[in-house]
Short mmCIF file of C-alpha atoms in Angstrom, two decimals:
data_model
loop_
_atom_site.label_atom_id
_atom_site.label_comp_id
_atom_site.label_asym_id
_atom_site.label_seq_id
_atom_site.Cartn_x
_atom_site.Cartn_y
_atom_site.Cartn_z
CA UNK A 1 -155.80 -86.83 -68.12
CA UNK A 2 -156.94 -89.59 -66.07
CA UNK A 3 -160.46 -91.04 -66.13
CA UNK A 4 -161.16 -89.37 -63.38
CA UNK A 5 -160.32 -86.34 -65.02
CA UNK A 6 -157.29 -85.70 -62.58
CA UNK A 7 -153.73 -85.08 -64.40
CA UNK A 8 -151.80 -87.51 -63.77
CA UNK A 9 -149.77 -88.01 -60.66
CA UNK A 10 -146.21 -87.14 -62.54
CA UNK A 11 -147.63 -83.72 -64.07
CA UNK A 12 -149.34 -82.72 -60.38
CA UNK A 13 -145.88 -83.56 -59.02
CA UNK A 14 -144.07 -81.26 -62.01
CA UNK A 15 -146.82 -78.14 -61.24
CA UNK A 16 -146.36 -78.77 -57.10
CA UNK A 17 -142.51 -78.46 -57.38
CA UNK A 18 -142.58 -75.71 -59.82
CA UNK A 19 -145.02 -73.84 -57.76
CA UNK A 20 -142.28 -74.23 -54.81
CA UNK A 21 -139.75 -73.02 -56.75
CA UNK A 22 -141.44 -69.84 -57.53
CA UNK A 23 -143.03 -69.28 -54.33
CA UNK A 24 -140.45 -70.00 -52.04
CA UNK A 25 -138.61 -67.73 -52.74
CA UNK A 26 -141.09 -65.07 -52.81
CA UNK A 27 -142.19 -65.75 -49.52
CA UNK A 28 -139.02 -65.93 -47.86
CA UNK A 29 -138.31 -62.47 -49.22
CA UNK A 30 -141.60 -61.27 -47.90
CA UNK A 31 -140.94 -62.75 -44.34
CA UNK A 32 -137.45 -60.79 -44.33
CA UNK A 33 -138.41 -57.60 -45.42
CA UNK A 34 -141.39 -57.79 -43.29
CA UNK A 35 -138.77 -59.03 -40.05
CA UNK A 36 -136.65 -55.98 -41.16
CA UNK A 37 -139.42 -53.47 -40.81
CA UNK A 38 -140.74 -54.73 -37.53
CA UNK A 39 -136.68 -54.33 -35.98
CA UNK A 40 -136.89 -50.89 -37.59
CA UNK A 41 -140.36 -50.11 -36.01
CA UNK A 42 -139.32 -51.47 -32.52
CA UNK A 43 -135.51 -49.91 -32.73
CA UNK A 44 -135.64 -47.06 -35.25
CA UNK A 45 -131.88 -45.44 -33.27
CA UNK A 46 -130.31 -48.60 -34.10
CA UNK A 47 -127.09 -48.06 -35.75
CA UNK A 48 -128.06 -50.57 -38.86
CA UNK A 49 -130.32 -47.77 -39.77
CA UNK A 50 -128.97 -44.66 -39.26
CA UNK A 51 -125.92 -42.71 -41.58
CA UNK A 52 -122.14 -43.00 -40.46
CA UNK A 53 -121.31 -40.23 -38.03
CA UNK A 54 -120.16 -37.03 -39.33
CA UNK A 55 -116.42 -36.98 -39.76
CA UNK A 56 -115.99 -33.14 -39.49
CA UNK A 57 -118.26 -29.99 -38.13
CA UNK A 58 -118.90 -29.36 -41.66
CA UNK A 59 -120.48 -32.30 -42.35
CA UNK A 60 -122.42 -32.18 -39.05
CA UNK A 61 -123.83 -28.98 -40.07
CA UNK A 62 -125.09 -29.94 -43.20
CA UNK A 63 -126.85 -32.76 -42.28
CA UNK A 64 -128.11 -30.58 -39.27
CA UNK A 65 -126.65 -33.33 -36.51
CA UNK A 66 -126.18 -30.35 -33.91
CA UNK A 67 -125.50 -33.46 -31.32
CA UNK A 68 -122.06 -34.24 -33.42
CA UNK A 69 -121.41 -30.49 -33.89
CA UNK A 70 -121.78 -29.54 -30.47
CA UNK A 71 -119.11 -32.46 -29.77
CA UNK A 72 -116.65 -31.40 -32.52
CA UNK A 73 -117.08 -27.70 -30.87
CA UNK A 74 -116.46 -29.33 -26.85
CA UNK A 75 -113.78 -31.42 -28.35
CA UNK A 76 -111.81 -27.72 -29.61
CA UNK A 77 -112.79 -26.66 -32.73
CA UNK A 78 -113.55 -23.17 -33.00
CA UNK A 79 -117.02 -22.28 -34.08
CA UNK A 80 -115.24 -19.17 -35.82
CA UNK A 81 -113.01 -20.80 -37.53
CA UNK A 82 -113.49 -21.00 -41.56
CA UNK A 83 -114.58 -24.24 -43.23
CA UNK A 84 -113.55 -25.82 -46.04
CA UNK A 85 -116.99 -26.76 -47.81
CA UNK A 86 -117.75 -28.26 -51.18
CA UNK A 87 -121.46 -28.89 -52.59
CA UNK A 88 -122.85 -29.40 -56.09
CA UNK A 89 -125.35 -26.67 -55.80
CA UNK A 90 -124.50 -24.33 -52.78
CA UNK A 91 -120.44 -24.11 -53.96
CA UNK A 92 -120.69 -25.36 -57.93
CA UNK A 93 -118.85 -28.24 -56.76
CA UNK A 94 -115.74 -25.80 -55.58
CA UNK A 95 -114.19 -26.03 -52.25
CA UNK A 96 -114.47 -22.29 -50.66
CA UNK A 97 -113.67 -21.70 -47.05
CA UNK A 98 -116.45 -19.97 -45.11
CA UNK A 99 -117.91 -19.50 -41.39
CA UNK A 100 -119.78 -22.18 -39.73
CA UNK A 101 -122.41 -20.05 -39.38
CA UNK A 102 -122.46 -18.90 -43.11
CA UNK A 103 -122.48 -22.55 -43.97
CA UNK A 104 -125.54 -23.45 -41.46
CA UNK A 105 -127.40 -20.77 -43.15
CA UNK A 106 -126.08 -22.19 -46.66
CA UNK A 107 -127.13 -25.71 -45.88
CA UNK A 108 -131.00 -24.54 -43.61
CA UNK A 109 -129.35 -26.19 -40.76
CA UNK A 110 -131.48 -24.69 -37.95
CA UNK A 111 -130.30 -26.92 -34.84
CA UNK A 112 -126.82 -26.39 -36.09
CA UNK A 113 -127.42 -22.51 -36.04
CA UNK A 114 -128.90 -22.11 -32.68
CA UNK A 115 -126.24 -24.39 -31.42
CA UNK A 116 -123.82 -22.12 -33.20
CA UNK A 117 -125.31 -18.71 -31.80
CA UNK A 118 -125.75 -20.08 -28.43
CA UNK A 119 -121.88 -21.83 -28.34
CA UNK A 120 -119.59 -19.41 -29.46
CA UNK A 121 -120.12 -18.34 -32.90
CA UNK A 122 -118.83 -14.74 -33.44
CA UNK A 123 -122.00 -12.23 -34.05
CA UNK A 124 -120.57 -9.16 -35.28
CA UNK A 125 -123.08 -6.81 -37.55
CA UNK A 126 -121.10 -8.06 -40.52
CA UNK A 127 -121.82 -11.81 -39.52
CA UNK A 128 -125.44 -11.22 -38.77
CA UNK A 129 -126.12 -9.02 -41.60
CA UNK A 130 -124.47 -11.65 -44.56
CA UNK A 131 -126.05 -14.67 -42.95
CA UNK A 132 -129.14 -13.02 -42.73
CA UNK A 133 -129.27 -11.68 -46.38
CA UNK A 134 -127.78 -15.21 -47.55
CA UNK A 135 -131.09 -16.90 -45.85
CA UNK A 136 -133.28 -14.27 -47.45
CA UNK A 137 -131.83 -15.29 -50.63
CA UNK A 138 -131.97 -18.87 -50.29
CA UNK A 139 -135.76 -18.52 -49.45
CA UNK A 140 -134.92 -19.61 -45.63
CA UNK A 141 -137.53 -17.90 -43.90
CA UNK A 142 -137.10 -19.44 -40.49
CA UNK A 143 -133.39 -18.76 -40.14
CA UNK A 144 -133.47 -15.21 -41.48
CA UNK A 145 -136.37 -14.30 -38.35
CA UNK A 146 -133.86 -16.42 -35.92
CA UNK A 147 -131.00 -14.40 -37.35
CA UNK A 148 -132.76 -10.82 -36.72
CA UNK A 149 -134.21 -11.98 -33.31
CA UNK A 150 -130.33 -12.84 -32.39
CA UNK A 151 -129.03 -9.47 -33.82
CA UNK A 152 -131.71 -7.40 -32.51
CA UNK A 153 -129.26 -4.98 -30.53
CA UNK A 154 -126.28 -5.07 -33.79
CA UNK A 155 -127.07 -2.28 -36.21
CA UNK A 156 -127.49 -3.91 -39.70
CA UNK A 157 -130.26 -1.68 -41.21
CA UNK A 158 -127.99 -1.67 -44.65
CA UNK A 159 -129.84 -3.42 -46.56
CA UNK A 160 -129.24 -7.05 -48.43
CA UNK A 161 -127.57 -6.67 -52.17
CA UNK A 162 -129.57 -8.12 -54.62
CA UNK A 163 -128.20 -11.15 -56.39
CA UNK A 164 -125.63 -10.63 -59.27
CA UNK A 165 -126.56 -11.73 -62.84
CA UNK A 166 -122.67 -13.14 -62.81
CA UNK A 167 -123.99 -16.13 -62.65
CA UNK A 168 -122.71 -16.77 -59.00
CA UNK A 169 -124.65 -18.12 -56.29
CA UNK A 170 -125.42 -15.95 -53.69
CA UNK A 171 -123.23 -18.63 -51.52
CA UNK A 172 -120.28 -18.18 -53.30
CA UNK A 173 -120.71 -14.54 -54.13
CA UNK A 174 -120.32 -14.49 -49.98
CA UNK A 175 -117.68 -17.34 -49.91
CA UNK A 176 -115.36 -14.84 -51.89
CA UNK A 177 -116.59 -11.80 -50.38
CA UNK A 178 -114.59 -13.04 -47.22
#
């Protein structure tokens, strides 16, 4: 200490610089993140911040993106034709083949599903009546009243099996059924 009771000039100069060094860089990080937010906020559709495309109608209708599934369906796929799917839960990490619409229902897609219905997608009784009784097993309330509103006119009265002990999910119980 001085005898003014300052440190001295070399110690203030030690503190000052080591006081940059640990600040600095905290506030540059803060300005960034804070820049990064506000380019969010003003442009949220900005490709830096939205997931790759989907690169098949699979995809699209699991991450309910019924834009890209309404262009793989206008660019010729067949909204009857099966899919190959695989997911850790809904499949046990299996690839099965199954219906788009099965697999919107699987996956609570509702955009995809009305997209489906209203493009193309084949509603039998038999179609109607396992997606329906898939959604009511899956707990997807708001698909299984779209499914009955759509199949109104189909008779499906049967009613849904109840879920195996075979340890099967009700997906895959329906995958194989087909």
């Amino acid at each position: 200490m001085t005898p003014t009771g300052h440190p001295p000039l070399a110690a203030r100069r030690r503190r000052d610089v080591l006081l940059l060094l640990v600040g600095a860089p905290a506030f540059i990080t803060a300005l960034g993140i804070a820049s990064l937010e506000l380019w969010r906020l003003s442009s949220p559709d900005s490709r830096a911040f939205s997931s790759p495309a989907a690169a098949s109608l699979a995809e699209a209708i699991a991450r309910d993106d019924v834009n890209r599934a309404y262009d793989f369906i206008r660019g010729g796929e067949d909204p009857n034709a099966p899919l190959l799917v695989e997911h850790p839960a809904l499949t046990g990490g299996r690839k099965v083949r199954v219906a788009p619409l099965i697999w919107a229902v699987a996956t609570d897609a509702d955009r995809s599903l009305q997209m489906l219905l209203g493009f193309g997608a084949r509603v039998d009784a038999k179609t109607i009546r396992q997606a329906r009784c898939l959604a009511e097993q899956l707990g997807h309330t708001r698909l299984v009243r779209s499914l009955e509103k759509h199949g109104e006119n189909l008779a499906n009265d049967e009613p849904c099996p109840r879920p195996g002990e075979s340890g099967v999910t009700p997906f895959e119980a329906l995958a194989r059924a087909d």
